Short mmCIF file of C-alpha atoms and ligand atoms in Angstrom, two decimals:
data_model
loop_
_atom_site.label_atom_id
_atom_site.label_comp_id
_atom_site.label_asym_id
_atom_site.label_seq_id
_atom_site.Cartn_x
_atom_site.Cartn_y
_atom_site.Cartn_z
CA MET J 1 28.01 -71.12 -69.52
CA ILE J 2 26.12 -68.51 -68.16
CA ASP J 3 25.06 -69.69 -63.79
CA LYS J 4 20.79 -69.21 -64.28
CA LYS J 5 20.82 -69.48 -60.29
CA CYS J 6 23.21 -66.53 -60.28
CA ILE J 7 21.48 -64.47 -62.40
CA CYS J 8 17.65 -64.73 -61.61
CA GLU J 9 19.32 -64.37 -57.33
CA GLU J 10 20.71 -61.82 -57.87
CA THR J 11 18.49 -59.53 -60.76
CA GLN J 12 15.83 -60.11 -58.24
CA ARG J 13 18.33 -59.04 -55.32
CA HIS J 14 19.23 -55.68 -57.64
CA PHE J 15 15.95 -54.60 -58.18
CA LEU J 16 14.53 -55.54 -54.49
CA GLU J 17 17.24 -53.45 -52.76
CA ARG J 18 16.88 -50.47 -55.13
CA ALA J 19 13.38 -50.35 -54.39
CA PHE J 20 13.52 -51.15 -50.36
CA GLY J 21 15.77 -47.98 -50.23
CA ARG J 22 13.63 -45.96 -51.94
CA LEU J 23 10.38 -46.59 -49.80
CA LYS J 24 12.72 -46.82 -46.83
CA LEU J 25 12.19 -50.41 -45.21
CA LYS J 26 14.53 -50.91 -42.36
CA GLY J 27 16.58 -54.23 -41.77
CA ALA J 28 14.12 -56.78 -40.29
CA GLN J 29 11.54 -55.59 -42.77
CA ARG J 30 13.38 -56.20 -45.61
CA GLU J 31 14.07 -59.42 -43.92
CA LEU J 32 10.81 -60.36 -43.30
CA LEU J 33 10.06 -59.73 -47.40
CA LEU J 34 12.90 -61.21 -48.94
CA SER J 35 12.25 -64.79 -47.25
CA SER J 36 10.90 -67.16 -48.20
CA PHE J 37 8.15 -68.55 -46.08
CA ARG J 38 8.98 -72.57 -46.60
CA GLU J 39 11.06 -74.14 -48.97
CA THR J 40 10.43 -77.52 -49.88
CA ARG J 41 12.98 -80.21 -51.66
CA ILE J 42 11.72 -83.94 -52.58
CA THR J 43 13.32 -86.31 -54.52
CA VAL J 44 10.67 -87.76 -56.97
CA PRO J 45 11.70 -91.30 -58.60
CA VAL J 46 10.19 -92.39 -61.90
CA THR J 47 10.83 -96.08 -64.00
CA LEU J 48 12.23 -94.87 -67.04
CA ARG J 49 12.27 -97.19 -70.45
CA HIS J 50 15.53 -97.09 -72.04
CA ASN J 51 17.80 -99.25 -74.50
CA GLY J 52 14.26 -101.74 -74.10
CA GLU J 53 14.99 -101.50 -70.07
CA ASN J 54 12.87 -100.70 -67.20
CA ARG J 55 15.68 -99.03 -64.71
CA LEU J 56 14.76 -96.99 -61.54
CA HIS J 57 15.76 -92.68 -62.18
CA THR J 58 15.16 -90.09 -59.36
CA PHE J 59 14.11 -86.46 -60.37
CA GLN J 60 14.97 -83.17 -57.98
CA GLY J 61 11.67 -81.65 -57.54
CA TYR J 62 11.02 -77.87 -55.50
CA ARG J 63 8.42 -75.65 -54.28
CA VAL J 64 9.43 -72.57 -52.78
CA GLN J 65 6.27 -70.43 -50.53
CA HIS J 66 7.53 -67.30 -50.56
CA ASN J 67 4.74 -64.55 -49.07
CA HIS J 68 0.94 -65.85 -48.15
CA ALA J 69 0.49 -61.85 -45.92
CA ARG J 70 -2.20 -60.95 -49.62
CA GLY J 71 -3.63 -64.65 -49.67
CA PRO J 72 -2.94 -68.22 -50.61
CA PHE J 73 0.87 -69.20 -52.58
CA LYS J 74 -0.24 -68.90 -56.14
CA GLY J 75 3.48 -69.67 -58.47
CA GLY J 76 3.73 -71.94 -61.64
CA LEU J 77 5.34 -74.90 -62.10
CA ARG J 78 8.59 -75.41 -64.22
CA TYR J 79 10.17 -78.65 -65.67
CA HIS J 80 13.63 -77.85 -66.91
CA PRO J 81 17.25 -79.37 -66.64
CA ASP J 82 18.35 -75.81 -65.23
CA VAL J 83 16.23 -76.04 -62.28
CA ASN J 84 17.02 -75.67 -58.98
CA MET J 85 15.85 -73.93 -55.78
CA GLY J 86 17.76 -70.49 -55.74
CA GLU J 87 16.42 -70.07 -59.29
CA ILE J 88 12.90 -71.42 -57.95
CA ARG J 89 13.22 -68.89 -54.98
CA ALA J 90 13.40 -66.00 -57.19
CA LEU J 91 10.64 -66.92 -59.72
CA ALA J 92 8.55 -67.28 -56.10
CA GLN J 93 9.52 -63.72 -54.76
CA LEU J 94 8.68 -62.83 -58.44
CA MET J 95 5.11 -64.02 -58.18
CA THR J 96 4.48 -62.29 -54.51
CA TRP J 97 5.06 -59.37 -56.57
CA LYS J 98 2.28 -60.17 -59.05
CA THR J 99 0.15 -60.85 -57.14
CA ALA J 100 0.24 -57.91 -55.39
CA LEU J 101 1.09 -55.36 -58.17
CA VAL J 102 -2.50 -56.14 -60.24
CA ASP J 103 -3.94 -56.97 -56.69
CA ILE J 104 -5.94 -60.41 -56.37
CA PRO J 105 -5.54 -61.69 -53.36
CA PHE J 106 -2.73 -64.54 -53.51
CA GLY J 107 0.74 -64.70 -52.28
CA GLY J 108 3.75 -65.90 -54.43
CA ALA J 109 5.22 -69.58 -54.88
CA LYS J 110 7.05 -71.60 -57.10
CA GLY J 111 8.09 -75.20 -58.44
CA GLY J 112 9.87 -77.47 -60.69
CA ILE J 113 11.76 -80.52 -61.29
CA SER J 114 14.60 -80.44 -62.89
CA VAL J 115 14.35 -82.16 -66.25
CA ASP J 116 13.94 -82.62 -69.19
CA PRO J 117 10.17 -83.19 -70.75
CA LEU J 118 11.31 -83.67 -73.86
CA GLN J 119 13.09 -86.92 -73.00
CA LEU J 120 10.56 -88.39 -71.19
CA ASN J 121 7.89 -90.34 -72.78
CA GLU J 122 3.92 -89.44 -72.13
CA THR J 123 3.88 -92.83 -69.35
CA GLU J 124 6.65 -91.66 -67.65
CA LEU J 125 5.51 -87.37 -68.27
CA GLU J 126 2.54 -88.68 -65.92
CA GLU J 127 4.75 -90.62 -62.92
CA LEU J 128 6.68 -87.82 -62.85
CA SER J 129 4.01 -85.25 -62.32
CA ARG J 130 1.64 -87.49 -60.66
CA ARG J 131 4.53 -88.79 -57.88
CA PHE J 132 5.16 -84.61 -57.50
CA CYS J 133 2.04 -84.49 -56.53
CA GLN J 134 1.70 -87.63 -53.56
CA LYS J 135 4.67 -85.80 -51.94
CA MET J 136 3.65 -82.06 -52.27
CA ALA J 137 0.05 -82.86 -51.10
CA PRO J 138 0.64 -81.82 -47.28
CA ILE J 139 2.06 -78.45 -48.16
CA ILE J 140 -0.67 -77.39 -51.68
CA GLY J 141 -3.93 -77.08 -50.72
CA VAL J 142 -7.27 -75.11 -52.35
CA HIS J 143 -6.99 -72.36 -49.86
CA ASP J 144 -3.16 -72.81 -49.75
CA ASP J 145 -0.94 -73.18 -52.68
CA ILE J 146 -2.38 -73.80 -56.28
CA PRO J 147 0.27 -74.47 -58.85
CA ALA J 148 -0.41 -73.50 -62.44
CA PRO J 149 1.87 -74.92 -65.97
CA ASP J 150 4.85 -72.68 -66.65
CA ILE J 151 8.17 -73.88 -69.16
CA GLY J 152 7.85 -77.09 -70.23
CA THR J 153 4.74 -77.86 -68.10
CA ASN J 154 0.99 -77.07 -69.45
CA PRO J 155 -3.12 -78.96 -69.34
CA GLN J 156 -2.62 -82.42 -68.83
CA VAL J 157 0.04 -82.05 -66.33
CA MET J 158 -2.59 -80.29 -64.48
CA ALA J 159 -5.26 -82.78 -65.34
CA TRP J 160 -2.77 -85.29 -64.08
CA MET J 161 -1.88 -83.40 -60.49
CA LEU J 162 -5.85 -81.88 -60.33
CA ASP J 163 -6.73 -85.85 -60.42
CA GLU J 164 -3.90 -87.24 -58.38
CA TYR J 165 -4.49 -84.69 -55.57
CA SER J 166 -8.49 -85.47 -56.05
CA LYS J 167 -7.29 -89.71 -55.21
CA THR J 168 -7.20 -88.66 -50.90
CA HIS J 169 -9.27 -84.92 -50.39
CA GLY J 170 -12.43 -85.44 -53.27
CA PHE J 171 -12.52 -84.19 -56.31
CA ARG J 172 -10.72 -80.65 -55.81
CA THR J 173 -10.85 -77.71 -59.70
CA ALA J 174 -9.83 -75.24 -57.65
CA ILE J 175 -6.63 -77.19 -56.83
CA VAL J 176 -4.79 -75.64 -60.22
CA THR J 177 -5.06 -73.56 -62.71
CA GLY J 178 -4.53 -73.45 -66.30
CA LYS J 179 -6.35 -77.55 -66.30
CA PRO J 180 -8.21 -78.54 -69.87
CA LEU J 181 -11.85 -76.24 -70.10
CA GLU J 182 -13.23 -80.25 -69.57
CA LEU J 183 -11.82 -80.51 -65.68
CA GLY J 184 -12.70 -77.00 -65.30
CA GLY J 185 -10.60 -74.94 -67.34
CA SER J 186 -10.74 -71.58 -67.54
CA ALA J 187 -11.57 -69.99 -71.17
CA GLY J 188 -9.04 -67.93 -72.10
CA ARG J 189 -6.40 -68.86 -70.00
CA LEU J 190 -4.18 -71.15 -72.88
CA GLU J 191 -4.13 -67.30 -74.07
CA ALA J 192 -4.25 -65.45 -71.65
CA THR J 193 -0.32 -64.38 -70.26
CA GLY J 194 0.23 -63.88 -74.10
CA TYR J 195 -2.82 -62.29 -75.30
CA GLY J 196 -2.06 -59.76 -72.09
CA VAL J 197 1.91 -59.37 -73.53
CA ALA J 198 0.29 -57.83 -76.43
CA HIS J 199 -2.41 -56.27 -74.57
CA LEU J 200 0.44 -53.90 -72.42
CA THR J 201 2.89 -53.69 -75.11
CA HIS J 202 -0.33 -52.12 -77.52
CA LYS J 203 0.13 -49.38 -74.95
CA ALA J 204 3.43 -49.21 -74.44
CA ALA J 205 3.93 -48.62 -78.10
CA GLU J 206 1.29 -45.96 -78.32
CA ASP J 207 2.69 -44.00 -75.01
CA ILE J 208 6.11 -43.65 -77.42
CA SER J 209 4.56 -43.00 -80.59
CA LEU J 210 4.98 -46.26 -82.29
CA LYS J 211 2.32 -47.53 -85.04
CA PRO J 212 1.53 -51.10 -84.72
CA GLU J 213 1.58 -51.23 -88.92
CA GLN J 214 4.97 -49.24 -88.80
CA SER J 215 6.00 -51.37 -85.90
CA ARG J 216 8.84 -54.19 -86.25
CA VAL J 217 8.43 -57.54 -83.68
CA VAL J 218 11.35 -59.93 -82.09
CA ILE J 219 10.15 -62.58 -80.34
CA GLN J 220 12.24 -64.91 -78.54
CA GLY J 221 10.56 -68.12 -77.54
CA PHE J 222 6.90 -69.04 -79.37
CA GLY J 223 5.38 -71.36 -76.81
CA ASN J 224 2.37 -71.14 -74.61
CA VAL J 225 3.72 -67.36 -74.52
CA GLY J 226 5.50 -66.46 -77.68
CA SER J 227 2.48 -67.78 -79.95
CA HIS J 228 0.15 -66.31 -78.07
CA THR J 229 1.32 -63.08 -77.94
CA ALA J 230 2.22 -63.31 -81.64
CA ILE J 231 -1.11 -63.87 -82.35
CA ALA J 232 -2.42 -61.21 -80.89
CA LEU J 233 -0.15 -58.92 -81.99
CA ALA J 234 -0.41 -59.62 -85.44
CA SER J 235 -3.91 -59.31 -85.07
CA LYS J 236 -3.28 -55.36 -83.82
CA GLY J 237 -1.26 -54.68 -87.22
CA TYR J 238 1.77 -55.23 -85.85
CA LYS J 239 4.93 -56.77 -88.31
CA ILE J 240 6.29 -59.69 -86.48
CA ILE J 241 9.63 -60.23 -88.47
CA ALA J 242 11.16 -63.04 -86.29
CA LEU J 243 10.90 -65.71 -84.30
CA SER J 244 12.46 -68.43 -82.44
CA ASP J 245 12.17 -71.62 -80.42
CA VAL J 246 15.32 -73.58 -78.38
CA ASN J 247 16.67 -74.56 -82.10
CA GLY J 248 16.56 -71.09 -83.44
CA GLY J 249 15.21 -68.39 -85.23
CA VAL J 250 14.22 -67.41 -88.10
CA MET J 251 13.03 -64.42 -90.13
CA ASN J 252 11.55 -62.37 -92.98
CA GLU J 253 11.83 -58.86 -92.90
CA ALA J 254 8.54 -58.44 -94.97
CA GLY J 255 6.63 -60.29 -91.94
CA ILE J 256 6.16 -63.71 -91.17
CA SER J 257 2.49 -65.41 -91.43
CA ILE J 258 1.69 -66.57 -87.71
CA ASP J 259 -0.97 -69.20 -88.99
CA HIS J 260 1.77 -70.28 -91.23
CA ALA J 261 4.22 -70.63 -88.40
CA LEU J 262 1.95 -71.87 -85.86
CA ALA J 263 1.34 -74.57 -88.75
CA HIS J 264 4.20 -75.60 -88.80
CA VAL J 265 5.87 -76.07 -85.40
CA ALA J 266 2.39 -78.40 -84.93
CA ASP J 267 3.76 -80.55 -87.72
CA ASN J 268 7.45 -80.34 -87.41
CA GLY J 269 7.90 -79.80 -83.35
CA THR J 270 9.77 -76.74 -84.17
CA LEU J 271 10.42 -73.02 -86.25
CA MET J 272 13.37 -74.66 -88.21
CA GLY J 273 12.34 -75.21 -91.94
CA LEU J 274 9.94 -72.70 -91.51
CA HIS J 275 9.20 -71.75 -95.71
CA GLY J 276 9.92 -67.90 -97.10
CA ALA J 277 11.75 -67.69 -93.68
CA SER J 278 15.66 -67.33 -93.26
CA PRO J 279 17.16 -69.37 -90.51
CA ILE J 280 19.39 -67.48 -87.54
CA SER J 281 20.69 -68.06 -84.68
CA ASN J 282 18.74 -67.14 -81.13
CA ALA J 283 21.96 -64.73 -79.85
CA GLU J 284 21.60 -62.70 -83.80
CA LEU J 285 17.56 -62.86 -83.48
CA LEU J 286 18.45 -60.26 -80.32
CA GLU J 287 20.08 -57.95 -82.00
CA LEU J 288 18.03 -57.56 -85.21
CA SER J 289 17.14 -54.39 -86.24
CA CYS J 290 13.40 -53.66 -84.80
CA GLU J 291 11.14 -51.84 -82.95
CA ILE J 292 9.70 -53.92 -80.44
CA LEU J 293 11.87 -57.01 -78.55
CA VAL J 294 9.71 -59.59 -76.86
CA PRO J 295 11.64 -62.17 -74.70
CA ALA J 296 9.29 -65.31 -74.08
CA ALA J 297 11.85 -67.59 -73.31
CA LEU J 298 14.08 -68.09 -70.77
CA GLU J 299 15.80 -65.82 -67.88
CA GLY J 300 19.10 -63.94 -69.00
CA THR J 301 18.94 -63.76 -71.94
CA ILE J 302 20.05 -59.96 -72.12
CA THR J 303 23.16 -59.57 -70.37
CA CYS J 304 26.34 -57.43 -70.29
CA ASP J 305 27.42 -59.57 -73.28
CA ASN J 306 24.82 -58.28 -75.58
CA VAL J 307 23.37 -55.19 -74.50
CA GLU J 308 25.33 -53.27 -76.13
CA ALA J 309 23.67 -54.63 -79.79
CA ILE J 310 19.99 -54.34 -78.81
CA GLN J 311 18.50 -52.21 -81.54
CA ALA J 312 14.94 -52.38 -80.37
CA GLN J 313 13.56 -49.17 -78.98
CA LEU J 314 10.93 -51.37 -76.30
CA ILE J 315 11.06 -54.24 -74.63
CA VAL J 316 8.46 -56.14 -73.07
CA GLU J 317 9.24 -58.91 -70.81
CA ALA J 318 6.73 -61.58 -71.91
CA ALA J 319 9.15 -63.93 -69.67
CA ASN J 320 10.32 -63.95 -66.41
CA MET J 321 13.73 -62.09 -65.28
CA PRO J 322 15.25 -62.26 -69.41
CA VAL J 323 17.58 -58.37 -68.53
CA THR J 324 19.47 -59.08 -65.98
CA HIS J 325 20.17 -56.04 -62.81
CA GLN J 326 22.92 -54.94 -65.43
CA ALA J 327 21.29 -54.83 -69.35
CA ASP J 328 18.73 -53.65 -67.71
CA GLU J 329 21.15 -50.58 -66.12
CA ARG J 330 22.25 -49.97 -69.68
CA LEU J 331 19.46 -50.25 -71.43
CA GLN J 332 17.97 -47.64 -69.01
CA GLN J 333 20.97 -44.35 -69.93
CA ARG J 334 20.08 -45.65 -73.63
CA GLY J 335 16.70 -44.54 -73.05
CA ILE J 336 15.35 -48.28 -74.57
CA VAL J 337 11.55 -48.45 -72.67
CA ILE J 338 10.84 -51.76 -70.56
CA VAL J 339 8.05 -53.11 -69.33
CA PRO J 340 8.92 -55.47 -67.35
CA ASP J 341 8.31 -59.01 -66.11
CA LEU J 342 6.03 -58.40 -63.21
CA LEU J 343 4.39 -56.41 -65.35
CA ALA J 344 4.22 -57.69 -68.54
CA ASN J 345 3.07 -61.38 -68.19
CA VAL J 346 0.78 -60.56 -64.79
CA GLY J 347 -1.82 -61.93 -67.27
CA GLY J 348 -1.54 -65.25 -66.96
CA VAL J 349 -1.93 -65.02 -63.08
CA LEU J 350 -4.69 -62.90 -63.36
CA ALA J 351 -6.27 -65.12 -66.16
CA SER J 352 -5.58 -68.54 -63.53
CA TYR J 353 -7.40 -66.25 -60.26
CA TYR J 354 -10.52 -65.80 -62.14
CA GLU J 355 -10.16 -70.12 -63.13
CA TRP J 356 -10.20 -70.28 -59.35
CA VAL J 357 -12.99 -68.10 -58.77
CA GLN J 358 -15.21 -69.62 -61.69
CA ASN J 359 -14.13 -73.59 -59.17
CA LEU J 360 -14.87 -71.91 -56.10
CA GLN J 361 -18.65 -70.66 -57.02
CA GLN J 362 -18.69 -73.71 -59.82
CA PHE J 363 -20.13 -70.97 -62.40
CA PRO J 364 -18.01 -70.44 -65.73
CA TRP J 365 -17.57 -67.67 -67.34
CA ASP J 366 -17.20 -67.17 -70.87
CA ARG J 367 -14.02 -66.09 -73.44
CA GLU J 368 -15.27 -62.36 -73.55
CA THR J 369 -16.83 -62.17 -69.64
CA VAL J 370 -12.66 -63.47 -69.13
CA LEU J 371 -10.67 -61.95 -71.52
CA SER J 372 -12.13 -58.29 -71.13
CA ARG J 373 -11.83 -58.49 -66.88
CA LEU J 374 -8.23 -59.45 -68.24
CA GLU J 375 -8.03 -56.10 -70.54
CA ASN J 376 -9.07 -53.84 -67.67
CA ARG J 377 -7.67 -55.26 -64.82
CA LEU J 378 -3.93 -55.14 -67.03
CA SER J 379 -5.01 -51.44 -68.91
CA ARG J 380 -5.65 -49.77 -64.48
CA THR J 381 -2.54 -51.80 -63.41
CA TYR J 382 -0.59 -50.67 -66.22
CA ASP J 383 -2.06 -46.77 -66.08
CA ALA J 384 -1.24 -46.64 -61.76
CA VAL J 385 2.53 -47.67 -63.28
CA ASN J 386 2.59 -45.61 -65.69
CA ILE J 387 0.99 -42.34 -63.05
CA LEU J 388 3.59 -42.92 -60.85
CA ALA J 389 6.84 -43.36 -62.80
CA SER J 390 5.59 -40.23 -63.98
CA GLU J 391 5.18 -38.57 -60.47
CA ARG J 392 8.59 -39.70 -59.71
CA GLN J 393 10.55 -39.81 -62.55
CA ILE J 394 11.35 -43.20 -62.25
CA ASN J 395 10.91 -46.32 -64.44
CA LEU J 396 8.65 -48.72 -65.18
CA ARG J 397 10.01 -51.25 -63.64
CA CYS J 398 11.05 -49.09 -60.26
CA ALA J 399 7.41 -47.81 -59.73
CA ALA J 400 6.16 -51.51 -60.34
CA TYR J 401 7.56 -52.82 -57.75
CA GLU J 402 7.45 -49.41 -54.99
CA LEU J 403 3.24 -50.85 -55.32
CA ALA J 404 3.67 -53.94 -55.35
CA ILE J 405 6.20 -54.15 -52.36
CA ARG J 406 3.90 -51.55 -51.01
CA ARG J 407 0.61 -53.52 -50.89
CA VAL J 408 2.76 -56.72 -49.51
CA GLU J 409 4.60 -54.96 -46.66
CA GLN J 410 1.30 -53.00 -45.10
CA ALA J 411 -0.12 -56.47 -45.63
CA VAL J 412 2.55 -57.90 -43.62
CA ARG J 413 2.54 -55.05 -41.01
CA LEU J 414 -1.67 -55.30 -40.69
CA ARG J 415 -1.68 -59.11 -40.18
CA GLY J 416 1.68 -59.04 -37.67
CA PHE J 417 3.78 -61.61 -39.60
P1 NAD X 501 6.90 -72.91 -73.26
O1 NAD X 501 7.70 -73.94 -72.51
O2 NAD X 501 5.77 -73.16 -73.35
O3 NAD X 501 7.62 -72.10 -73.95
C1 NAD X 501 8.74 -71.85 -73.67
C2 NAD X 501 9.63 -71.15 -75.83
O4 NAD X 501 11.13 -71.03 -75.08
C3 NAD X 501 9.94 -72.85 -76.28
O5 NAD X 501 9.60 -72.17 -77.88
C4 NAD X 501 11.52 -72.91 -76.71
O6 NAD X 501 11.77 -73.55 -77.54
C5 NAD X 501 11.73 -71.25 -76.15
N1 NAD X 501 13.22 -71.66 -75.68
C6 NAD X 501 13.40 -72.89 -74.86
N2 NAD X 501 14.68 -72.65 -74.36
C7 NAD X 501 15.57 -72.24 -75.06
C8 NAD X 501 16.38 -70.70 -75.72
N3 NAD X 501 17.67 -71.48 -74.69
N4 NAD X 501 16.64 -70.11 -76.16
C9 NAD X 501 15.44 -69.65 -76.55
N5 NAD X 501 14.52 -69.98 -76.65
C10 NAD X 501 14.06 -71.29 -75.75
O7 NAD X 501 6.95 -71.02 -71.95
P2 NAD X 501 6.27 -70.60 -71.82
O8 NAD X 501 5.03 -70.94 -71.04
O9 NAD X 501 5.60 -69.89 -73.35
O10 NAD X 501 7.10 -69.94 -71.14
C11 NAD X 501 7.63 -68.74 -71.52
C12 NAD X 501 7.99 -67.27 -70.34
O11 NAD X 501 7.11 -66.88 -69.85
C13 NAD X 501 8.81 -67.76 -68.62
O12 NAD X 501 10.16 -67.12 -68.68
C14 NAD X 501 8.20 -68.54 -68.30
O13 NAD X 501 7.74 -68.62 -67.20
C15 NAD X 501 6.66 -67.42 -68.55
N6 NAD X 501 5.58 -66.68 -67.91
C16 NAD X 501 4.79 -67.94 -68.38
C17 NAD X 501 3.00 -68.16 -67.91
C18 NAD X 501 2.05 -69.52 -68.63
O14 NAD X 501 1.58 -69.20 -68.44
N7 NAD X 501 2.96 -69.50 -69.51
C19 NAD X 501 2.86 -66.58 -67.40
C20 NAD X 501 4.38 -65.74 -66.81
C21 NAD X 501 5.47 -66.38 -66.93
#
C-alpha cells in the first residue's frame, strides 16, 4: 500500500523547493516558510457501543497551525482512517498558500481525527466532535484559528463544535465556517468548492479550446466537492461520462444524468447500481478516454503507476494533492494541462472567508452575492496565475506557488518573524 504520509509531504516539499529556488529564497527564509507555527496532537476518548456493550475507545486527533503571517489560521477538519501528522502538516501548508493565492487575510491550518466516521453512529460522532473541540479550544478562536469541514465532516459536525465552543466562550458563530444556515452559515457555502472547481475548469477548458458540448468529463469522488462540481459542469453543458465513490465507479459514454445520480446516492448511499450506467473500478475510471479528468477524492491518486495511462487533456485538481510530483512532471512533459489544487479548489476557503466576514458583521448576504463575488475573485486569481505562467513560460502550478509564496514571504518579512 502507498504511504499517504510520504506522498503528501514529499509532493508538497518538492513543489515548494522548486518555487523557493526560482524565487531565490535561502536557508532560513525557506525554513521559516516550511516550518509549522504549532503542531498539536491529542487523544480523544469516546464511549462506543459494540455488540450491545459500552466500551471506551481512544482516537488520535491533530491540528497543525502552519503560518499566520497574513491573518488567523484557517483550514478544514478531516475524519478519515489514514489521517496522520505528516498528512495534516502538508495540508496545513497548502492552506497557507491557498489563502495567500486568493489574497484573503488568513493563514493556513488543518486538523483531523484518525477515524472511519462511517463506523460510528450519530451519538458517537457527536461525542467525538465535542471532545475534540473541548481539547482544541485553547488554540482555536474567532481571530486565532477557524476550522471548517473537509473529508468525512459536514455542517452538522461544525454545529456541534460551534455549540461546544460557545458553552465556555459565549455564542461565537465565527468560530467555524461551513455551518448550517440556521446557525450563521453562508448561503452558497455548501456548493462553493465544487462551483468554483467548475468555474475554473470552464476557464481552463476555454484556454485550450475545449467546448463544453464536445468535452467528456470524468469525476472521481462524489462527495461534497465532486457532486457539486458535477452539478455545475453539467449545467454549463459538459457531458459527465463517469463518476465514482469509495465503493467504485459507474460510466456511460452517452452521459450520466447528475440529478439521477444524486437521487440514487440519496436512496442507496452509493453510486453503485446506478441504473443505465456500467460498473467500473476507481483505477479504470482514471484511465478512461476523456477530455477532462477531475480527481475529487483523496490525495495520491495519479502516481507513477498509472500516469502513462491517463488520457485526459485537462486535469483539474478538485482534491488536495491528487497528483504526486513524479506523475506531475510526466503529465507536464506529455502536454497535459493541470489546474493545481491550490487554485482549483480555493473556492472553498474563499466562501469560508465570506461566511466569517458575514458572521463578524452580523449581516448575511444572499446566495447570488456570495457566488458572484466568488466567481469574480476566482476569475481574477486564475487570470493572474495564467499571466504569470505565460510571462515566465512556466506551468500553472509553478505560477500559483510563486504568487502565493511571494505574498507570505513579504508578510513574514514585514512582521519581522
Ligand atoms: P467528502 O467526504 O464529502 O467526499 C469524498 C468522496 O470521495 C466521497 O464520494 C467518497 O466516497 C470518495 N472516496 C473516498 N475514498 C475514496 C477512494 N479511496 N477512492 C475513490 N473515492 C473515494 O469530501 P469532500 O469535502 O468532497 O473533499 C474531497 C476533496 O476535496 C479532499 O481532497 C478535500 O481535502 C478537498 N477539498 C474539500 C473542500 C470542501 O469545501 N469540502 C475544500 C477544498 C478541498
